[in-house]
Short mmCIF file of C-alpha atoms in Angstrom, two decimals:
data_model
loop_
_atom_site.label_atom_id
_atom_site.label_comp_id
_atom_site.label_asym_id
_atom_site.label_seq_id
_atom_site.Cartn_x
_atom_site.Cartn_y
_atom_site.Cartn_z
CA UNK S 5 -5.03 -11.88 -11.01
CA UNK S 6 -1.54 -11.25 -12.38
CA UNK S 7 0.98 -13.97 -12.15
CA UNK S 8 3.63 -12.67 -9.37
CA UNK S 9 7.16 -14.81 -10.04
CA UNK S 10 7.41 -15.12 -13.65
CA UNK S 11 6.58 -11.00 -13.97
CA UNK S 12 8.55 -10.47 -11.96
CA UNK S 13 11.16 -12.24 -13.72
CA UNK S 14 10.09 -10.97 -17.68
CA UNK S 15 9.63 -7.47 -15.83
CA UNK S 16 13.09 -7.71 -15.28
CA UNK S 17 14.17 -8.90 -18.87
CA UNK S 18 12.70 -6.37 -20.35
CA UNK S 19 14.50 -3.52 -18.50
CA UNK S 20 17.69 -5.09 -18.89
CA UNK S 21 16.92 -5.21 -22.75
CA UNK S 22 15.34 -2.11 -23.39
CA UNK S 23 17.78 -0.10 -20.41
CA UNK S 24 20.83 -1.59 -21.80
CA UNK S 25 24.64 -0.38 -19.87
CA UNK S 26 22.89 3.21 -20.63
CA UNK S 27 22.48 4.66 -16.73
CA UNK S 28 18.51 5.81 -15.75
CA UNK S 29 16.64 7.86 -13.34
CA UNK S 30 13.88 6.72 -11.80
CA UNK S 31 11.14 9.28 -9.70
CA UNK S 32 10.57 7.78 -5.96
CA UNK S 33 7.60 9.25 -3.62
CA UNK S 34 8.08 5.80 -1.35
CA UNK S 35 4.77 4.74 -2.64
CA UNK S 36 3.86 1.51 -3.46
CA UNK S 37 4.02 1.72 -7.59
CA UNK S 38 7.11 3.56 -7.60
CA UNK S 39 9.15 1.23 -5.01
CA UNK S 40 7.68 -2.04 -6.98
CA UNK S 41 9.83 -0.38 -9.88
CA UNK S 42 12.73 0.80 -8.34
CA UNK S 43 13.54 -2.42 -7.00
CA UNK S 44 12.56 -4.23 -10.01
CA UNK S 45 14.83 -2.03 -11.98
CA UNK S 46 17.38 -1.68 -9.32
CA UNK S 47 17.55 -5.97 -9.47
CA UNK S 48 17.85 -5.65 -13.74
CA UNK S 49 20.20 -2.09 -13.62
CA UNK S 50 22.10 -2.06 -10.46
CA UNK S 51 24.11 1.17 -9.75
CA UNK S 52 23.22 2.25 -13.35
CA UNK S 53 19.93 3.32 -11.53
CA UNK S 54 19.57 6.69 -9.67
CA UNK S 55 17.10 6.85 -7.86
CA UNK S 56 15.54 10.46 -6.89
CA UNK S 57 12.86 11.89 -4.31
CA UNK S 58 12.23 15.50 -5.00
CA UNK S 59 10.87 16.63 -1.51
CA UNK S 60 7.98 19.03 -3.74
CA UNK S 61 7.16 20.42 -0.78
CA UNK S 62 3.73 18.79 -0.91
CA UNK S 63 4.61 15.94 0.53
CA UNK S 64 3.03 14.45 4.03
CA UNK S 65 4.41 14.77 7.43
CA UNK S 66 7.44 12.88 7.72
CA UNK S 67 7.39 11.52 3.96
CA UNK S 68 10.88 12.32 3.34
CA UNK S 69 12.54 11.17 6.50
CA UNK S 70 10.90 8.37 6.45
CA UNK S 71 11.98 7.87 2.50
CA UNK S 72 15.67 8.43 3.26
CA UNK S 73 15.64 5.37 5.97
CA UNK S 74 13.84 2.95 4.54
CA UNK S 75 16.04 3.79 0.32
CA UNK S 76 19.27 3.75 2.59
CA UNK S 77 20.02 0.11 0.98
CA UNK S 78 20.43 2.61 -2.45
CA UNK S 79 23.98 3.85 -2.72
CA UNK S 80 22.50 6.02 -5.08
CA UNK S 81 19.71 7.01 -3.97
CA UNK S 82 19.11 11.51 -3.57
CA UNK S 83 16.70 13.36 -1.59
CA UNK S 84 16.37 17.14 -3.43
CA UNK S 85 15.08 20.31 -1.82
CA UNK S 86 13.34 21.79 -4.28
CA UNK S 87 9.78 22.59 -2.22
CA UNK S 88 10.65 26.63 -2.81
CA UNK S 89 10.48 26.30 -7.02
CA UNK S 90 6.96 24.02 -7.42
CA UNK S 91 5.99 25.98 -4.42
CA UNK S 92 6.41 29.30 -6.40
CA UNK S 93 5.05 27.56 -9.41
CA UNK S 94 2.40 27.48 -8.37
CA UNK S 95 1.85 29.86 -7.26
CA UNK S 96 -1.36 31.95 -8.81
CA UNK S 97 -2.77 28.49 -10.69
CA UNK S 98 -6.16 27.29 -9.13
CA UNK S 99 -7.87 25.25 -12.12
CA UNK S 100 -6.73 21.51 -11.15
CA UNK S 101 -6.13 20.23 -14.96
CA UNK S 102 -2.76 23.25 -14.97
CA UNK S 103 -2.03 22.61 -11.38
CA UNK S 104 -1.39 18.90 -12.63
CA UNK S 105 0.52 19.84 -15.63
CA UNK S 106 3.35 22.63 -14.07
CA UNK S 107 3.93 19.91 -10.98
CA UNK S 108 3.74 17.70 -14.29
CA UNK S 109 6.47 20.06 -15.87
CA UNK S 110 7.97 20.98 -12.84
CA UNK S 111 9.26 17.18 -11.90
CA UNK S 112 10.22 16.33 -15.26
CA UNK S 113 13.06 19.16 -14.81
CA UNK S 114 14.10 18.34 -11.72
CA UNK S 115 14.15 14.41 -13.42
CA UNK S 116 16.67 15.86 -15.92
CA UNK S 117 18.91 17.72 -14.60
CA UNK S 118 19.33 14.84 -12.31
CA UNK S 119 19.71 12.73 -15.47
CA UNK S 120 22.53 15.02 -16.90
CA UNK S 121 24.22 14.97 -13.80
CA UNK S 122 24.15 11.11 -13.31
CA UNK S 123 25.12 10.88 -17.44
CA UNK S 124 21.40 8.75 -17.37
CA UNK S 125 19.19 8.33 -21.12
CA UNK S 126 16.20 7.11 -19.40
CA UNK S 127 13.64 7.20 -17.11
CA UNK S 128 11.69 4.88 -14.94
CA UNK S 129 8.69 5.14 -14.03
CA UNK S 130 5.65 3.94 -11.68
CA UNK S 131 2.73 4.28 -13.37
CA UNK S 132 0.46 1.50 -13.47
CA UNK S 133 -3.21 0.82 -15.83
CA UNK S 134 -6.09 2.83 -14.30
CA UNK S 135 -2.67 5.86 -14.58
CA UNK S 136 -2.79 6.47 -18.19
CA UNK S 137 -6.99 5.64 -18.75
CA UNK S 138 -7.24 7.87 -16.42
CA UNK S 139 -5.66 10.80 -18.40
CA UNK S 140 -6.23 9.65 -21.75
CA UNK S 141 -10.22 9.09 -21.10
CA UNK S 142 -9.26 13.02 -19.50
CA UNK S 143 -10.74 12.42 -16.36
CA UNK S 144 -7.56 13.43 -14.48
CA UNK S 145 -3.67 14.08 -15.76
CA UNK S 146 -1.72 11.79 -13.88
CA UNK S 147 1.87 13.57 -13.18
CA UNK S 148 3.89 11.07 -15.15
CA UNK S 149 1.44 10.60 -17.73
CA UNK S 150 -1.33 13.43 -18.88
CA UNK S 151 1.12 15.89 -16.76
CA UNK S 152 4.62 15.55 -18.90
CA UNK S 153 5.70 18.21 -20.59
CA UNK S 154 5.58 17.51 -24.96
CA UNK S 155 9.53 16.85 -24.84
CA UNK S 156 10.51 15.25 -22.63
CA UNK S 157 14.45 14.84 -23.39
CA UNK S 158 15.08 11.31 -21.85
CA UNK S 159 15.58 8.80 -24.14
CA UNK S 160 13.31 5.58 -24.44
CA UNK S 161 10.72 6.59 -20.68
CA UNK S 162 10.42 2.03 -19.22
CA UNK S 163 7.16 1.56 -17.33
CA UNK S 164 7.51 -1.63 -16.25
CA UNK S 165 4.17 -1.80 -14.14
CA UNK S 166 2.31 -0.15 -16.85
CA UNK S 167 -0.23 -2.40 -17.38
CA UNK S 168 -1.17 -3.27 -13.50
CA UNK S 169 -4.26 -2.73 -11.72
CA UNK S 170 -2.93 -1.20 -7.34
CA UNK S 171 -3.54 -4.19 -5.72
CA UNK S 172 -1.23 -6.21 -8.63
CA UNK S 173 1.65 -4.52 -7.90
CA UNK S 174 1.17 -4.55 -3.70
CA UNK S 175 1.84 -8.04 -4.78
CA UNK S 176 4.38 -7.85 -6.34
CA UNK S 177 5.67 -6.03 -3.60
CA UNK S 178 5.31 -8.96 -1.12
CA UNK S 179 6.76 -10.91 -3.42
CA UNK S 180 10.31 -8.43 -3.66
CA UNK S 181 9.99 -8.74 0.20
CA UNK S 182 9.47 -5.03 0.24
CA UNK S 183 9.24 -3.88 3.56
CA UNK S 184 5.39 -3.76 4.77
CA UNK S 185 5.36 0.09 5.11
CA UNK S 186 5.86 0.54 1.20
CA UNK S 187 4.01 -2.59 0.28
CA UNK S 188 0.62 -1.62 1.67
CA UNK S 189 1.09 1.81 2.22
CA UNK S 190 -2.32 3.86 0.90
CA UNK S 191 -1.79 5.73 -1.35
CA UNK S 192 -0.34 9.25 -2.23
CA UNK S 193 -1.49 10.22 -5.85
CA UNK S 194 1.32 12.05 -7.24
CA UNK S 195 1.08 15.27 -6.89
CA UNK S 196 0.81 15.58 -3.92
CA UNK S 197 -0.36 18.01 -0.86
CA UNK S 198 -1.94 19.89 -4.52
CA UNK S 199 -4.76 18.07 -4.67
CA UNK S 200 -5.20 18.29 -1.38
CA UNK S 201 -5.56 21.99 -1.78
CA UNK S 202 -9.02 23.05 -3.64
CA UNK S 203 -7.97 26.33 -5.32
CA UNK S 204 -4.23 27.61 -5.46
CA UNK S 205 -1.57 26.72 -3.26
CA UNK S 206 -0.16 28.79 -0.65
CA UNK S 207 2.36 27.00 2.57
CA UNK S 208 -0.11 28.66 4.52
CA UNK S 209 -2.35 25.11 2.45
CA UNK S 210 -0.65 23.13 2.23
CA UNK S 211 0.37 22.82 5.89
CA UNK S 212 -3.25 22.65 7.00
CA UNK S 213 -3.14 19.69 4.40
CA UNK S 214 -0.61 18.31 5.81
CA UNK S 215 -0.76 18.85 9.38
CA UNK S 216 -5.12 17.82 8.85
CA UNK S 217 -4.27 14.03 7.03
CA UNK S 218 -1.48 13.87 9.43
CA UNK S 219 -4.40 13.88 12.35
CA UNK S 220 -6.37 11.77 10.06
CA UNK S 221 -4.40 8.66 9.12
CA UNK S 222 -3.06 8.06 12.97
CA UNK S 223 -7.15 8.27 14.18
CA UNK S 224 -8.44 5.80 10.96
CA UNK S 225 -5.67 3.18 11.34
CA UNK S 226 -7.40 0.87 12.88
CA UNK S 227 -10.62 0.82 9.86
CA UNK S 228 -8.11 -0.70 7.30
CA UNK S 229 -10.01 2.27 5.13
CA UNK S 230 -8.01 1.72 1.28
CA UNK S 231 -6.91 5.88 1.98
CA UNK S 232 -8.65 8.64 4.08
CA UNK S 233 -6.57 11.87 4.42
CA UNK S 234 -8.01 15.71 4.15
CA UNK S 235 -7.96 18.61 1.96
CA UNK S 236 -9.04 21.75 2.57
CA UNK S 237 -11.31 23.47 0.51
CA UNK S 238 -12.41 26.73 1.23
CA UNK S 239 -13.68 28.72 4.18
CA UNK S 240 -15.77 29.45 6.90
CA UNK S 241 -16.81 31.18 9.78
CA UNK S 242 -16.33 29.83 13.64
CA UNK S 243 -15.58 31.51 16.44
CA UNK S 244 -12.62 30.13 19.11
CA UNK S 245 -13.09 31.78 22.25
CA UNK S 246 -14.86 34.49 21.61
CA UNK S 247 -13.29 35.63 19.12
CA UNK S 248 -14.41 35.08 15.43
CA UNK S 249 -12.16 33.03 13.26
CA UNK S 250 -12.48 32.86 8.89
CA UNK S 251 -11.54 29.86 8.49
CA UNK S 252 -10.36 26.94 6.71
CA UNK S 253 -13.39 24.13 5.70
CA UNK S 254 -11.04 20.67 6.20
CA UNK S 255 -12.61 17.61 5.06
CA UNK S 256 -11.86 14.03 5.70
CA UNK S 257 -12.63 11.48 3.25
CA UNK S 258 -12.02 7.69 4.03
CA UNK S 259 -12.73 5.03 1.26
CA UNK S 260 -12.72 1.23 0.86
CA UNK S 261 -11.46 0.43 -2.65
CA UNK S 262 -9.59 -2.75 -4.49
CA UNK S 263 -8.66 -0.85 -7.54
CA UNK S 264 -8.97 3.43 -7.38
CA UNK S 265 -11.38 2.55 -9.89
CA UNK S 266 -15.16 2.63 -7.46
CA UNK S 267 -15.36 3.29 -3.60
CA UNK S 268 -17.15 3.73 -1.41
CA UNK S 269 -16.87 6.18 1.56
CA UNK S 270 -16.18 4.80 5.53
CA UNK S 271 -18.66 4.58 7.94
CA UNK S 272 -16.57 6.21 10.41
CA UNK S 273 -18.51 6.25 14.75
CA UNK S 274 -19.20 9.32 15.99
CA UNK S 275 -17.43 9.34 18.64
CA UNK S 276 -13.69 8.44 16.02
CA UNK S 277 -15.50 11.46 13.92
CA UNK S 278 -15.40 14.18 17.26
CA UNK S 279 -11.55 13.27 17.94
CA UNK S 280 -10.14 14.19 14.67
CA UNK S 281 -12.35 17.29 14.55
CA UNK S 282 -11.05 17.90 18.14
CA UNK S 283 -7.82 17.22 17.61
CA UNK S 284 -7.82 19.53 13.92
CA UNK S 285 -9.54 22.40 15.39
CA UNK S 286 -7.20 23.03 18.18
CA UNK S 287 -4.26 21.92 16.55
CA UNK S 288 -4.86 24.66 13.87
CA UNK S 289 -5.94 27.47 14.82
CA UNK S 290 -6.93 28.81 11.62
CA UNK S 291 -9.06 26.44 10.64
CA UNK S 292 -13.25 27.28 11.87
CA UNK S 293 -14.43 23.42 10.83
CA UNK S 294 -14.20 20.01 9.93
CA UNK S 295 -16.21 18.09 7.39
CA UNK S 296 -16.95 13.33 6.98
CA UNK S 297 -17.47 13.34 2.58
CA UNK S 298 -20.25 10.74 2.69
CA UNK S 299 -19.76 9.97 -1.21
CA UNK S 300 -19.17 7.06 -2.44
CA UNK S 301 -17.16 6.82 -6.23
CA UNK S 302 -18.57 7.64 -8.32
CA UNK S 303 -20.38 10.22 -8.35
CA UNK S 304 -17.49 11.82 -6.79
CA UNK S 305 -13.79 11.03 -7.59
CA UNK S 306 -11.29 10.06 -4.14
CA UNK S 307 -9.17 12.41 -4.37
CA UNK S 308 -10.34 16.47 -4.59
CA UNK S 309 -8.95 17.86 -7.60
CA UNK U 4 -10.20 -21.25 -25.93
CA UNK U 5 -13.31 -19.02 -25.69
CA UNK U 6 -12.41 -15.73 -27.03
CA UNK U 7 -14.14 -12.65 -25.94
CA UNK U 8 -13.40 -9.03 -26.72
CA UNK U 9 -14.31 -5.86 -24.64
CA UNK U 10 -15.49 -2.55 -27.63
CA UNK U 11 -14.24 0.05 -25.89
CA UNK U 12 -16.91 3.64 -25.70
CA UNK U 13 -14.43 5.40 -23.72
CA UNK U 14 -15.76 4.25 -20.92
CA UNK U 15 -13.25 4.80 -17.73
CA UNK U 16 -14.19 1.21 -16.44
CA UNK U 17 -13.54 -0.07 -20.25
CA UNK U 18 -10.60 -1.93 -18.39
CA UNK U 19 -12.21 -4.19 -15.52
CA UNK U 20 -14.22 -5.43 -18.28
CA UNK U 21 -10.76 -7.22 -19.38
CA UNK U 22 -9.72 -7.54 -16.18
CA UNK U 23 -12.90 -9.44 -14.90
CA UNK U 24 -12.58 -11.44 -18.27
CA UNK U 25 -8.90 -12.17 -18.30
CA UNK U 26 -8.90 -12.58 -14.45
CA UNK U 27 -11.90 -15.51 -14.87
CA UNK U 28 -9.54 -17.31 -17.96
CA UNK U 29 -10.90 -16.11 -21.16
CA UNK U 30 -9.00 -14.94 -24.21
CA UNK U 31 -9.84 -10.75 -24.19
CA UNK U 32 -8.71 -7.95 -24.79
CA UNK U 33 -9.39 -4.51 -25.88
CA UNK U 34 -11.10 -3.32 -29.05
CA UNK U 35 -11.10 0.11 -30.55
CA UNK U 36 -15.17 0.63 -31.63
CA UNK U 37 -13.90 1.94 -34.83
CA UNK U 38 -13.13 -1.20 -35.96
CA UNK U 39 -14.29 -2.86 -39.20
CA UNK U 40 -16.97 -5.66 -38.21
CA UNK U 41 -15.47 -8.63 -40.92
CA UNK U 42 -12.06 -7.98 -39.24
CA UNK U 43 -13.65 -8.90 -35.84
CA UNK U 44 -12.33 -12.84 -34.90
CA UNK U 45 -14.49 -13.29 -31.31
CA UNK U 46 -16.49 -16.60 -29.58
CA UNK U 47 -18.84 -12.93 -27.79
CA UNK U 48 -18.77 -9.28 -27.61
CA UNK U 49 -18.78 -6.59 -24.42
CA UNK U 50 -19.80 -3.28 -25.29
CA UNK U 51 -18.63 -0.66 -22.90
CA UNK U 52 -19.73 2.04 -21.75
CA UNK U 53 -19.30 5.70 -22.03
CA UNK U 54 -20.52 8.93 -21.70
CA UNK U 55 -21.55 9.87 -25.05
CA UNK U 56 -24.11 7.92 -27.70
CA UNK U 57 -22.40 10.22 -30.46
CA UNK U 58 -19.79 7.76 -30.16
CA UNK U 59 -20.33 4.62 -30.10
CA UNK U 60 -18.40 3.85 -33.97
CA UNK U 61 -19.64 0.56 -35.32
CA UNK U 62 -20.94 -0.97 -32.74
CA UNK U 63 -24.51 -1.24 -34.41
CA UNK U 64 -22.66 -2.72 -37.42
CA UNK U 65 -21.58 -5.30 -34.59
CA UNK U 66 -24.67 -6.57 -33.34
CA UNK U 67 -24.86 -8.05 -36.23
CA UNK U 68 -22.00 -9.92 -36.72
CA UNK U 69 -24.27 -13.39 -34.30
CA UNK U 70 -22.50 -14.34 -31.95
CA UNK U 71 -23.38 -13.16 -28.55
CA UNK U 72 -23.57 -9.40 -26.97
CA UNK U 73 -23.24 -8.38 -23.80
CA UNK U 74 -23.82 -4.36 -23.39
CA UNK U 75 -23.08 -2.55 -20.68
CA UNK U 76 -24.02 0.81 -19.00
CA UNK U 77 -24.39 2.57 -22.76
CA UNK U 78 -23.58 -0.77 -24.15
CA UNK U 79 -27.12 -1.18 -22.92
CA UNK U 80 -28.83 1.49 -24.76
CA UNK U 81 -27.04 1.85 -27.35
CA UNK U 82 -28.26 -1.59 -28.06
CA UNK U 83 -32.43 -0.44 -27.00
CA UNK U 84 -31.99 2.61 -29.34
CA UNK U 85 -30.39 0.66 -32.88
CA UNK U 86 -33.43 -2.13 -32.18
CA UNK U 87 -36.26 0.09 -32.21
CA UNK U 88 -36.08 0.67 -28.03
CA UNK U 89 -36.18 4.12 -26.43
CA UNK U 90 -33.32 6.02 -25.25
CA UNK U 91 -33.80 9.24 -22.35
CA UNK U 92 -32.13 11.39 -19.38
CA UNK U 93 -33.39 9.66 -15.62
CA UNK U 94 -35.36 10.99 -13.39
CA UNK U 95 -32.64 9.70 -10.06
CA UNK U 96 -29.84 8.91 -12.27
CA UNK U 97 -27.85 6.15 -10.50
CA UNK U 98 -24.81 6.46 -8.82
CA UNK U 99 -22.87 3.81 -6.42
CA UNK U 100 -24.59 1.45 -4.78
CA UNK U 101 -28.86 0.34 -6.34
CA UNK U 102 -30.51 -2.56 -5.49
CA UNK U 103 -31.39 -4.54 -8.40
CA UNK U 104 -34.41 -6.76 -8.70
CA UNK U 105 -34.14 -9.72 -10.94
CA UNK U 106 -37.32 -10.31 -12.15
CA UNK U 107 -36.44 -13.10 -14.10
CA UNK U 108 -35.24 -16.40 -11.98
CA UNK U 109 -34.39 -18.36 -15.80
CA UNK U 110 -32.65 -15.26 -17.61
CA UNK U 111 -29.22 -17.15 -18.50
CA UNK U 112 -27.01 -13.79 -18.25
CA UNK U 113 -29.17 -12.22 -15.16
CA UNK U 114 -31.34 -14.41 -13.29
CA UNK U 115 -29.10 -16.58 -11.53
CA UNK U 116 -28.84 -12.86 -9.37
CA UNK U 117 -31.95 -13.60 -8.07
CA UNK U 118 -34.26 -12.02 -6.39
CA UNK U 119 -31.75 -9.46 -5.29
CA UNK U 120 -28.30 -7.74 -6.52
CA UNK U 121 -26.42 -5.08 -4.79
CA UNK U 122 -24.91 -3.34 -7.90
CA UNK U 123 -21.93 -0.29 -8.68
CA UNK U 124 -24.33 2.60 -11.20
CA UNK U 125 -22.79 5.24 -12.76
CA UNK U 126 -25.32 6.41 -15.16
CA UNK U 127 -27.54 10.30 -16.31
CA UNK U 128 -29.58 8.08 -19.06
CA UNK U 129 -31.40 5.27 -18.98
CA UNK U 130 -33.04 2.80 -21.31
CA UNK U 131 -37.08 4.14 -21.53
CA UNK U 132 -38.51 1.54 -24.00
CA UNK U 133 -37.76 -2.15 -24.44
CA UNK U 134 -37.11 -3.67 -27.52
CA UNK U 135 -39.32 -5.53 -29.79
CA UNK U 136 -37.83 -8.98 -29.69
CA UNK U 137 -36.38 -7.72 -26.05
CA UNK U 138 -37.71 -9.06 -22.37
CA UNK U 139 -36.90 -6.40 -19.29
CA UNK U 140 -35.21 -8.72 -16.76
CA UNK U 141 -34.44 -6.33 -14.27
CA UNK U 142 -35.61 -2.93 -12.68
CA UNK U 143 -34.70 -0.19 -9.60
CA UNK U 144 -36.25 2.16 -7.78
CA UNK U 145 -34.12 4.53 -8.87
CA UNK U 146 -33.59 2.94 -12.64
CA UNK U 147 -37.21 0.64 -14.66
CA UNK U 148 -35.06 -1.29 -17.25
CA UNK U 149 -31.84 -2.27 -15.25
CA UNK U 150 -31.54 -5.35 -16.94
CA UNK U 151 -32.80 -6.97 -20.84
CA UNK U 152 -32.51 -9.59 -22.60
CA UNK U 153 -33.26 -11.11 -25.56
CA UNK U 154 -32.40 -15.10 -25.57
CA UNK U 155 -33.32 -15.85 -29.28
CA UNK U 156 -30.63 -13.11 -31.32
CA UNK U 157 -27.87 -13.31 -27.34
CA UNK U 158 -28.59 -10.05 -26.51
CA UNK U 159 -28.48 -8.81 -23.66
CA UNK U 160 -27.94 -5.41 -22.00
CA UNK U 161 -27.38 -4.35 -18.13
CA UNK U 162 -27.27 -0.45 -16.86
CA UNK U 163 -24.93 -1.20 -13.37
CA UNK U 164 -20.86 -2.05 -13.85
CA UNK U 165 -20.72 -6.40 -13.30
CA UNK U 166 -16.41 -5.33 -14.09
CA UNK U 167 -16.09 -3.09 -10.66
CA UNK U 168 -14.97 -4.37 -7.20
CA UNK U 169 -18.07 -3.48 -5.49
CA UNK U 170 -20.32 -4.29 -7.55
CA UNK U 171 -21.73 -7.78 -6.13
CA UNK U 172 -21.50 -11.22 -8.02
CA UNK U 173 -20.44 -8.94 -10.79
CA UNK U 174 -18.04 -11.69 -11.67
CA UNK U 175 -20.96 -14.30 -12.14
CA UNK U 176 -21.71 -11.56 -15.17
CA UNK U 177 -19.26 -12.55 -16.49
CA UNK U 178 -19.11 -15.88 -15.70
CA UNK U 179 -23.02 -16.34 -17.32
CA UNK U 180 -21.93 -14.39 -20.62
CA UNK U 181 -18.88 -16.77 -20.40
CA UNK U 182 -21.42 -19.38 -21.24
CA UNK U 183 -23.75 -17.72 -23.39
CA UNK U 184 -20.56 -17.22 -25.86
CA UNK U 185 -19.86 -21.18 -24.78
CA UNK U 186 -23.08 -23.06 -25.75
#
């Protein structure tokens, strides 16, 4: 387990030494990894750091507003509305790895533009150890590692928590006294809701995933899952008020884990499952059925793509 | 300080083996499996899992280094294949939770887990025949040969993944292996 105090000291020194008098940007997703990295970088280089939050249109319900509030203490925070840009670029793309690459590419281009405007030569990222391993191993490309385009217009990339695991990053977050909404936040994938929509990403499917994820997170709070969400996995027939509905099939997933490397599907009671089903199918006209995913990791992964 | 290296056979959990050893407080490092055997300086070696027995690099040569070896998943299979046993695809495959029964409570690696332990596994292939000099030390309903030991040569293998968080008492396997390396 990492010893938070000396680690934080060393990380700050390392960032200072690497970035020096230059400016840097960091992409803030609101997750614990990028929040901790941003806080370390902010302590190291202060206003030379510009945190950028990109609203890709693939974020959770209310996420953008939450970020705006939580990080209001950083004057230099920039919120970029890039919804159309991402959703347009994803149009027609169905291969999961291709989706991740498209998002990685768009992401870095947005960041490069922000960097030019703020005169930043360095990119700070919240990459953690398993991100690198899964990308190198060809299991999934994490958009802040394997999804990065070959040519990146930065002088250097700084990854202060690259050797740590998620549970260790949470330790740092507590030591850094970040709000518990950040330090205990559920992991959310870099490509956002795009990987919670199997196949092509459309505005309609993303909206279904977003609303369904919100219901699941609310209903399962008392189970304290490591991660809980919903994904749009296909289409099926249903009947609503005497009308046939060829609607979306929503899969609900809720898992326990320490580090995301292995995961156990949670045992939920029937009543809870039924409440989730009922809320999702009544709130969303275009959903025909809700299923619960009982697969552990392995053999499944936590996210669907 | 005891130094135990983790040989990377490209498994997705390899880094957790390094983490488990690091958390025990031993000196540890990940090394590529094409490291020349003469460059290995260690009191013990862990051979990681991986996707393909054709990508085990110099692992066969590491078995001759006269240091204790713990093979995990593919690491155990390659040990069996190299030393005269046999490996083949399992009838069932082992993924996620498996209840393993310990057959030898005296075994220095897994004996302390007797009589039974809940582990996590991830394998399609398995050891089909125990190599000469080894004994089978654990079994389960999905895989006959869950662990093997050759106490004289200090070569040990487990089919499951003691390094992942969901394996109960996984650290104990690494502690036992450390004791073997320190004896």
